[in-house]
Structures are given as C-alpha cells and as structure tokens.
PDB file of N, CA and C in Angstrom:
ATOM      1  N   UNK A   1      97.616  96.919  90.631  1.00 94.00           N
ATOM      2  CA  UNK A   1      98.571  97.630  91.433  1.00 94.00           C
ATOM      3  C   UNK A   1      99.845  96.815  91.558  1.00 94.00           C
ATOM      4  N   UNK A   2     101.022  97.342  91.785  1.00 95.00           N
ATOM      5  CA  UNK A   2     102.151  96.954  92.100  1.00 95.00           C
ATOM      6  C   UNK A   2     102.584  96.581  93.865  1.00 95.00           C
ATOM      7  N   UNK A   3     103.915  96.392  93.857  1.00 95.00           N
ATOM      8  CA  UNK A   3     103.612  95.953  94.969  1.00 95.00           C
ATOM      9  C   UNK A   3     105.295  97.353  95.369  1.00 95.00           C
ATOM     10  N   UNK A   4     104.621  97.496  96.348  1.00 94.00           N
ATOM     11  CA  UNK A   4     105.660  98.887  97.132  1.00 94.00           C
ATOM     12  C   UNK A   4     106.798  98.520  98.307  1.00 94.00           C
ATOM     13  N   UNK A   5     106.064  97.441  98.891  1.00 93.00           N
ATOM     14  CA  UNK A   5     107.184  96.458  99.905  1.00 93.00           C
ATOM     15  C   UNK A   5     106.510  95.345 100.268  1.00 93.00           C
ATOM     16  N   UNK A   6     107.220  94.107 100.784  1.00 91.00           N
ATOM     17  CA  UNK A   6     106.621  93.005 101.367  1.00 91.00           C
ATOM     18  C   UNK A   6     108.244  92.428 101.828  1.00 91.00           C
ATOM     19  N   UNK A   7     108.365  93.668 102.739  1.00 84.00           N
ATOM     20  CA  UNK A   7     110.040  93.144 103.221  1.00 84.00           C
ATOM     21  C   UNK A   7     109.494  92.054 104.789  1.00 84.00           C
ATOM     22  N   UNK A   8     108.499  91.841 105.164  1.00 84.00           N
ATOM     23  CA  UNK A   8     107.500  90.830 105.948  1.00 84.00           C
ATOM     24  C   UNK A   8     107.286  89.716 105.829  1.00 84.00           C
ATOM     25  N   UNK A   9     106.937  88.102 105.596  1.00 86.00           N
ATOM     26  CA  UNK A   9     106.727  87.758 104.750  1.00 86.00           C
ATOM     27  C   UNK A   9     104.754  87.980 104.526  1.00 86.00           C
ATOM     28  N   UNK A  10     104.574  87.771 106.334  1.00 92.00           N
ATOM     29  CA  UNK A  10     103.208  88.235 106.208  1.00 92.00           C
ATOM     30  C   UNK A  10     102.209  89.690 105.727  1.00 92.00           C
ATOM     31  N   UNK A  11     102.957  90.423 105.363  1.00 95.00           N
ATOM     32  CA  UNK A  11     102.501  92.211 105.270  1.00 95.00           C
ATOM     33  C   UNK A  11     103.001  92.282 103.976  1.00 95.00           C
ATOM     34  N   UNK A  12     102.265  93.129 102.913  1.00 96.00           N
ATOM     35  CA  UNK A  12     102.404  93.680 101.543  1.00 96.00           C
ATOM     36  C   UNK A  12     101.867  95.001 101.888  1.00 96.00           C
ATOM     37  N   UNK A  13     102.376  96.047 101.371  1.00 96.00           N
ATOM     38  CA  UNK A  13     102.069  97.400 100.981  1.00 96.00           C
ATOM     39  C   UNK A  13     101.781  97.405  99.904  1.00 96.00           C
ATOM     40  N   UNK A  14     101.142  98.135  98.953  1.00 97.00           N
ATOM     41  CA  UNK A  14     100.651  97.962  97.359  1.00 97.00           C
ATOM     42  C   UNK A  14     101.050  99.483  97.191  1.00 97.00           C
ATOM     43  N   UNK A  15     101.152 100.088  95.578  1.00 95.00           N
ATOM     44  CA  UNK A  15     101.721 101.264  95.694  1.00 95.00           C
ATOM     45  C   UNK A  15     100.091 101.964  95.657  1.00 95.00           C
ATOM     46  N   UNK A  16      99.467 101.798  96.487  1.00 96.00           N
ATOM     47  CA  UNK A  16      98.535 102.901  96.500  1.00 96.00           C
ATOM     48  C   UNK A  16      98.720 103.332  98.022  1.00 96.00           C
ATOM     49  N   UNK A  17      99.337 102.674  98.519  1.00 96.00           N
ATOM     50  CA  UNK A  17      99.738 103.259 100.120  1.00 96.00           C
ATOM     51  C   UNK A  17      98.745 101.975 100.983  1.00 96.00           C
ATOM     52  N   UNK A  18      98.069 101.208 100.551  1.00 97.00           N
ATOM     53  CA  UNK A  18      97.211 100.380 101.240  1.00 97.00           C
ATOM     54  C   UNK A  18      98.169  99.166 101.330  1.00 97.00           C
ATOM     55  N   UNK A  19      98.095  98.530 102.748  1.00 97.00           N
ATOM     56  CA  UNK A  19      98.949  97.183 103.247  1.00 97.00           C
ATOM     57  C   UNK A  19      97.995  96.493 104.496  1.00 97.00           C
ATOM     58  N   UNK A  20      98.703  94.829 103.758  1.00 97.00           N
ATOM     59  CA  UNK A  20      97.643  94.125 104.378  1.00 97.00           C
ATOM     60  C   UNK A  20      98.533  92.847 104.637  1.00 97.00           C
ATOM     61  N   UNK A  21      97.623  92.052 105.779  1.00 96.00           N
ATOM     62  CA  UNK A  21      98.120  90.604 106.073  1.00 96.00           C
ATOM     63  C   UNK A  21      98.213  89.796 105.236  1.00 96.00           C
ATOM     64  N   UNK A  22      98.507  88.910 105.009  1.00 96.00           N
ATOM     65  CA  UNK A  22      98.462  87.650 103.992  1.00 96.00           C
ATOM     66  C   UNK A  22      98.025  86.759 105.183  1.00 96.00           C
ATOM     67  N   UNK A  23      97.209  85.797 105.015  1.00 94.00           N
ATOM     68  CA  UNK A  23      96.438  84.577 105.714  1.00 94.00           C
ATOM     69  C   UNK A  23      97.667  83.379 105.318  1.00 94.00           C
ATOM     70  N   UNK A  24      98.061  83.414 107.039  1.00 91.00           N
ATOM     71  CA  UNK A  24      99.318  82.373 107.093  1.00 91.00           C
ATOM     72  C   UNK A  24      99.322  81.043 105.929  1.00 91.00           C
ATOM     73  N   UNK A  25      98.323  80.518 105.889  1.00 91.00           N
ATOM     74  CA  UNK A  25      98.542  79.437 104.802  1.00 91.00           C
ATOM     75  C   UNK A  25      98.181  79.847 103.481  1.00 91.00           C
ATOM     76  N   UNK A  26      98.428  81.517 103.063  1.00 93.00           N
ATOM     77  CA  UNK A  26      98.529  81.543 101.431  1.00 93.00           C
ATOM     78  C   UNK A  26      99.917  82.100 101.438  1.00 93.00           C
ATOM     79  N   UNK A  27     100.960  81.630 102.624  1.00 92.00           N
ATOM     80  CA  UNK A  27     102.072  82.227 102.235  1.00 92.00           C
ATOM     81  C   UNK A  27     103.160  82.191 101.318  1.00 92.00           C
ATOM     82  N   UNK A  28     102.656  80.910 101.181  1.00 92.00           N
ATOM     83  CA  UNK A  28     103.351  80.014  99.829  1.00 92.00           C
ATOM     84  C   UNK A  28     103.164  80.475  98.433  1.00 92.00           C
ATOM     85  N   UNK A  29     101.761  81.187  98.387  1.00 91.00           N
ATOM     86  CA  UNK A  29     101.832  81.979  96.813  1.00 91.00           C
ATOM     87  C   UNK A  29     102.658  83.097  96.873  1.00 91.00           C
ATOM     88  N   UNK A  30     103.185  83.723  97.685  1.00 92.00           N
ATOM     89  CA  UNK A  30     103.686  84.817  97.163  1.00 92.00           C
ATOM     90  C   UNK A  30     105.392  84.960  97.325  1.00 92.00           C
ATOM     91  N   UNK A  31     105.508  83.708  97.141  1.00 89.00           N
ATOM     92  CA  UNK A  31     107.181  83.538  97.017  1.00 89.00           C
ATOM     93  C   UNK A  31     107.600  83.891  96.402  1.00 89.00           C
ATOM     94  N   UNK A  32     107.065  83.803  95.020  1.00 87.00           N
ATOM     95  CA  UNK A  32     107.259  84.331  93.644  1.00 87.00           C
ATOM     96  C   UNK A  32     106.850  85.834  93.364  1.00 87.00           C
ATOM     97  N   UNK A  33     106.305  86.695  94.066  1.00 91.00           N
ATOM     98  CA  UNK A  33     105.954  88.069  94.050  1.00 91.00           C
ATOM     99  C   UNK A  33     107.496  88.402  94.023  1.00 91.00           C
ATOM    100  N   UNK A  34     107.284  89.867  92.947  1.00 90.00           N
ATOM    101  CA  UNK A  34     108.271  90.198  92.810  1.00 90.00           C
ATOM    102  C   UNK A  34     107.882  91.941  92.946  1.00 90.00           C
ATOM    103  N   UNK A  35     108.454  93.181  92.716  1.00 89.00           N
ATOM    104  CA  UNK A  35     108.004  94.199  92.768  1.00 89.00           C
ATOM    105  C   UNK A  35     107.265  94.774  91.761  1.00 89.00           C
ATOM    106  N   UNK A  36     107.228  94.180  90.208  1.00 92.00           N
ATOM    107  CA  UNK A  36     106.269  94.569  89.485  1.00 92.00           C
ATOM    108  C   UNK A  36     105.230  93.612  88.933  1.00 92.00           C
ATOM    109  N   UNK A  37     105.254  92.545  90.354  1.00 93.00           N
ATOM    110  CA  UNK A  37     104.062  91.837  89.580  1.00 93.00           C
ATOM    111  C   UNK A  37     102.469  92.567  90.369  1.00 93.00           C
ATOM    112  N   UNK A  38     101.582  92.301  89.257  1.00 95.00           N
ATOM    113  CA  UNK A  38     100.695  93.198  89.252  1.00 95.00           C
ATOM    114  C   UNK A  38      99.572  92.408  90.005  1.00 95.00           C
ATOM    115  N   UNK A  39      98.717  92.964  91.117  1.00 97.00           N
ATOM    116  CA  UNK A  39      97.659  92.635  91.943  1.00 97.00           C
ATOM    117  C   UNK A  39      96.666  93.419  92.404  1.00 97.00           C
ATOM    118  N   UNK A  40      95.326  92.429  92.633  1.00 97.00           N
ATOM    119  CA  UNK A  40      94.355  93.532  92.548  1.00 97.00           C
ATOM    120  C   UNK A  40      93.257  92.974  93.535  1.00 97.00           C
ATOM    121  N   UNK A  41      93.107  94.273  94.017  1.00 97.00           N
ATOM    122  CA  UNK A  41      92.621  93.729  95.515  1.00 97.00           C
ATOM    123  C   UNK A  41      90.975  93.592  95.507  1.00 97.00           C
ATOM    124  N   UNK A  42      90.571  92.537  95.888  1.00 98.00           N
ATOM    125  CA  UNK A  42      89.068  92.433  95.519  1.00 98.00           C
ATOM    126  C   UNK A  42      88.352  91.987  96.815  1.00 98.00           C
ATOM    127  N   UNK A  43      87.307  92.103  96.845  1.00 97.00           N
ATOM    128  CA  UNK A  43      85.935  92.048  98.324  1.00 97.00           C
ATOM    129  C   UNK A  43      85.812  90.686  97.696  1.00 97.00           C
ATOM    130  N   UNK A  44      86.226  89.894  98.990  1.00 96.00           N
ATOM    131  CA  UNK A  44      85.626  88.279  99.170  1.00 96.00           C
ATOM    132  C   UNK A  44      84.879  87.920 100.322  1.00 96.00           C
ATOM    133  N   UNK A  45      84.130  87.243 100.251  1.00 90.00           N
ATOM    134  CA  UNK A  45      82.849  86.338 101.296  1.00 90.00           C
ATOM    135  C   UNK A  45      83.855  85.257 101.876  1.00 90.00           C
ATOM    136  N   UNK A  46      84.577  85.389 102.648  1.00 90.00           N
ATOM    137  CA  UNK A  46      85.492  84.542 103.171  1.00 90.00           C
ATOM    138  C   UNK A  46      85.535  83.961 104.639  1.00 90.00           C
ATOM    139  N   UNK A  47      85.545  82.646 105.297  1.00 89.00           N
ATOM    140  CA  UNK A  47      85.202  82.809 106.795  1.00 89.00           C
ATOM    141  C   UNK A  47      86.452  83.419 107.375  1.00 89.00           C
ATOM    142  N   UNK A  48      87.402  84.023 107.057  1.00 93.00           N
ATOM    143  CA  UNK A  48      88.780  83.946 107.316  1.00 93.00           C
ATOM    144  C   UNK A  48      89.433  85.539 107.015  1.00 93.00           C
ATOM    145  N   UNK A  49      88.539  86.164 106.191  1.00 94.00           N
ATOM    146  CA  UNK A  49      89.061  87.098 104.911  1.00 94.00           C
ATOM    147  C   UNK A  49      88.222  88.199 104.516  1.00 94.00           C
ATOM    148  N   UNK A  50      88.324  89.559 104.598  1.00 93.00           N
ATOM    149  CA  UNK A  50      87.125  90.407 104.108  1.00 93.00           C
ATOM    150  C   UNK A  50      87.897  90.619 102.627  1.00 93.00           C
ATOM    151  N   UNK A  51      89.104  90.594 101.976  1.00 97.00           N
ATOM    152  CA  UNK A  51      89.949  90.664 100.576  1.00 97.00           C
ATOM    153  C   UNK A  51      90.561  89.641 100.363  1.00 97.00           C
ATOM    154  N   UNK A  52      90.837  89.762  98.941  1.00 98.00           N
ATOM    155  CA  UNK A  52      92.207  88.854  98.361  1.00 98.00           C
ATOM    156  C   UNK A  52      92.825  89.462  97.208  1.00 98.00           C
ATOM    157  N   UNK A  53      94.163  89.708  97.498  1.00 97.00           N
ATOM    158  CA  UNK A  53      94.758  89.742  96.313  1.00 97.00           C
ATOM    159  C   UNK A  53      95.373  88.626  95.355  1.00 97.00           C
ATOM    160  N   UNK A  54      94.571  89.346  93.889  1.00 97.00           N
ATOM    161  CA  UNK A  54      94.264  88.117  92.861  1.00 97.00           C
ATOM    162  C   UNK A  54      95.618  88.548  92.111  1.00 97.00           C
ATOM    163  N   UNK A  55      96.500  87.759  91.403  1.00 94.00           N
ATOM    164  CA  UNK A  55      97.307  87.972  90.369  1.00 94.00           C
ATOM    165  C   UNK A  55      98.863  87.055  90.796  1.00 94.00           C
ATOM    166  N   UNK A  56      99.727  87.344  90.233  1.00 89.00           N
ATOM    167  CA  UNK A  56     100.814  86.833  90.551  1.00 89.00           C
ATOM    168  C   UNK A  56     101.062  85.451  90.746  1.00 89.00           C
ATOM    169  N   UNK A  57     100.034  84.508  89.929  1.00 87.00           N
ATOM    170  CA  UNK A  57      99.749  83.474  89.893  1.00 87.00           C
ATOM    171  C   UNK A  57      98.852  82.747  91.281  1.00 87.00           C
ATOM    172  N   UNK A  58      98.029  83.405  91.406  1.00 93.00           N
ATOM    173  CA  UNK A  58      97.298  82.700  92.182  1.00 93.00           C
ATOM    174  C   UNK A  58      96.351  84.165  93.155  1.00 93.00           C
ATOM    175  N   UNK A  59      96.036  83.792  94.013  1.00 96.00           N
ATOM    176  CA  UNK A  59      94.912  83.990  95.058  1.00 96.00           C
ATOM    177  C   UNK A  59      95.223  84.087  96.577  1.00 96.00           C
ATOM    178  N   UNK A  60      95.019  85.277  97.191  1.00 96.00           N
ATOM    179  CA  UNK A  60      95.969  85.450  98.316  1.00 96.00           C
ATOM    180  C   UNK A  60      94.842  86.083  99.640  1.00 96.00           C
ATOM    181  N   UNK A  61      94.474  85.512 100.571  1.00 96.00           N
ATOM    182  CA  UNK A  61      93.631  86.210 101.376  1.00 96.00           C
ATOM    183  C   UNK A  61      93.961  86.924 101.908  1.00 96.00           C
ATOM    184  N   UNK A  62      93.362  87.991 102.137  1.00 97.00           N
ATOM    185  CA  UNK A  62      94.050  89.037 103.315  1.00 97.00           C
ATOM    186  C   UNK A  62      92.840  90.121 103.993  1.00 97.00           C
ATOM    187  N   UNK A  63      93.433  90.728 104.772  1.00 96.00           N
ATOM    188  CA  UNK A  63      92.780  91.630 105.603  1.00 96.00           C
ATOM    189  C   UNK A  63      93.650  92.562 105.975  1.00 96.00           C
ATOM    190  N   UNK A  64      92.997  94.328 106.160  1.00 96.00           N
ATOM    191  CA  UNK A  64      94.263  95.149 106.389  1.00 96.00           C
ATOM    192  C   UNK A  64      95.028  95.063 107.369  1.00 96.00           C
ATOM    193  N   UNK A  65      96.027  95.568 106.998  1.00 96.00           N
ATOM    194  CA  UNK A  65      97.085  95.398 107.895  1.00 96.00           C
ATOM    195  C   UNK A  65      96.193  96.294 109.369  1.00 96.00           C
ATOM    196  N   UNK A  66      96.738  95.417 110.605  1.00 94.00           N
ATOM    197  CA  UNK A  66      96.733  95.850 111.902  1.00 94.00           C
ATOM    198  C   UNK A  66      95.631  95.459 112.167  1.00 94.00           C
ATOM    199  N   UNK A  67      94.216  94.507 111.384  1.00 94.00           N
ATOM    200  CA  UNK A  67      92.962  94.238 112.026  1.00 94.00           C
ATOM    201  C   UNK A  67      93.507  92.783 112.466  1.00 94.00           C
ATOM    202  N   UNK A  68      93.132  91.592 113.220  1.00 93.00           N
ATOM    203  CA  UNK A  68      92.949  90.397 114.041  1.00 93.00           C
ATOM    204  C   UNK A  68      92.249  89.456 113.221  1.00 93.00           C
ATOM    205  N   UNK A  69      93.300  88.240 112.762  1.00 92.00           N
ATOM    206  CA  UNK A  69      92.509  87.371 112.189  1.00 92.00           C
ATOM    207  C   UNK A  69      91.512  86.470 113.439  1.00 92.00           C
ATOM    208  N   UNK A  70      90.496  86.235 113.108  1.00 89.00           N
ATOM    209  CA  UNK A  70      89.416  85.280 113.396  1.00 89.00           C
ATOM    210  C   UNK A  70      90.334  84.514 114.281  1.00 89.00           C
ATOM    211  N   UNK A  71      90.677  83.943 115.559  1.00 88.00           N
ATOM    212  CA  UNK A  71      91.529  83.128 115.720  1.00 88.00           C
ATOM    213  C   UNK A  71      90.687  81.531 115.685  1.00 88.00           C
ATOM    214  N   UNK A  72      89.129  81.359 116.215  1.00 88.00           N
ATOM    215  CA  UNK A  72      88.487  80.114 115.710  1.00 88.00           C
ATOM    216  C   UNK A  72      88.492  79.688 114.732  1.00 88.00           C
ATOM    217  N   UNK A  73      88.586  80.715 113.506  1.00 88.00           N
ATOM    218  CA  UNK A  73      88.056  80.333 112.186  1.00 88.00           C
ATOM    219  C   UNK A  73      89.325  79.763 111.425  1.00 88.00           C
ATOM    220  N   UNK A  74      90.344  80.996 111.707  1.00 86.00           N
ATOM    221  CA  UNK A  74      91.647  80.870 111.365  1.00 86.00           C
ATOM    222  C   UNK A  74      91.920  79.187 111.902  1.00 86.00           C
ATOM    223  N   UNK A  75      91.996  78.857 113.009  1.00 87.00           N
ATOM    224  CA  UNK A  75      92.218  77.128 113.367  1.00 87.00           C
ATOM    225  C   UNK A  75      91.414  76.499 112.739  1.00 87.00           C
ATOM    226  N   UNK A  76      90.349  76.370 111.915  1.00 88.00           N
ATOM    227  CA  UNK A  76      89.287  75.829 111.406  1.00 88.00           C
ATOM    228  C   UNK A  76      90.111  75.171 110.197  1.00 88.00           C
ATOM    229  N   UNK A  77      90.448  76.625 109.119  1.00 85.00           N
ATOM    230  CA  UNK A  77      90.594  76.146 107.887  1.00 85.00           C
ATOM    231  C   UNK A  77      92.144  75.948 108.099  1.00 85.00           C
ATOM    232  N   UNK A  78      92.677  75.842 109.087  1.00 84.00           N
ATOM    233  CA  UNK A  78      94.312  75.483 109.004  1.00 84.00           C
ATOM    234  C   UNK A  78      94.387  74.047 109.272  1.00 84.00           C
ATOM    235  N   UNK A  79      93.142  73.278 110.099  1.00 83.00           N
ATOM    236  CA  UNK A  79      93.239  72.252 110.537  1.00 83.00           C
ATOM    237  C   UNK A  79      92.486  71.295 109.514  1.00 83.00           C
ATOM    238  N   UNK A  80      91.537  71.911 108.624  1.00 78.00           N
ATOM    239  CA  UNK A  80      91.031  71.303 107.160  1.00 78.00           C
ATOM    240  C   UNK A  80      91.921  71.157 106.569  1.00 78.00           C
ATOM    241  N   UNK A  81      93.185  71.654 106.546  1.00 64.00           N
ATOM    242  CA  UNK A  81      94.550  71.483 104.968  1.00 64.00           C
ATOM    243  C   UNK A  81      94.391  72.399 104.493  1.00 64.00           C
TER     244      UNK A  81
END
C-alpha cells in the first residue's frame, strides 16, 4: 500500500483508508517516507504493538489510530534504548 497522508509525524493513513500510530521511538524511520513508498501492514507479537508497517527501509510499529499505547510497556522499551 501507499501512503495517503502522514501530515502528523506520529499518524499515517495508507490508501486503503486505514491509519495508525507510529510507536514514538520508530519515528526516525519514516523520515524518509515519501507518498509512493510502498508498505505493508503485518500482525506482530509485540509488547508495545498489535502491527508494523514493513517497507520503506525498515520496520515501523504501530497500532490503529485512536487505540492507547501500553503506557508501562511503552516506558519499558523507551528506557531499554
């Protein structure tokens, strides 16, 4: 899929109408997203993450837009590096 907006830095829309968070510390991969780079949203086992979008050089956690990241877990792996 393409990407439809990410005028956010945290929120992507994809052009299937589906939009989601980006997990504050993968914000750095998607600097380089551009509108036709191509991503694909996949089911991950994550303590942090029920998706990730894979492509655009790298690996991006997320969860849909408007659900609540973990806030324990979220401090967990922010405070690991």
């Amino acid at each position: 899929m393409k990407i439809r907006s990410h005028s956010e830095s945290h929120l992507v829309e994809l052009d299937d109408g589906s939009r989601w968070q980006i997990f504050p510390d993968d914000l750095d991969v998607t600097l380089n997203w551009k509108p036709e780079t191509e991503l694909s949203v996949v089911t991950v086992e994550d303590e942090v993450s029920s998706h990730a979008l894979v492509g655009g050089g790298g690996t991006v956690r997320v969860i849909p837009a408007g659900e609540s990241w973990p806030v324990r877990e979220v401090k967990s792996v922010l405070k690991e590096g």
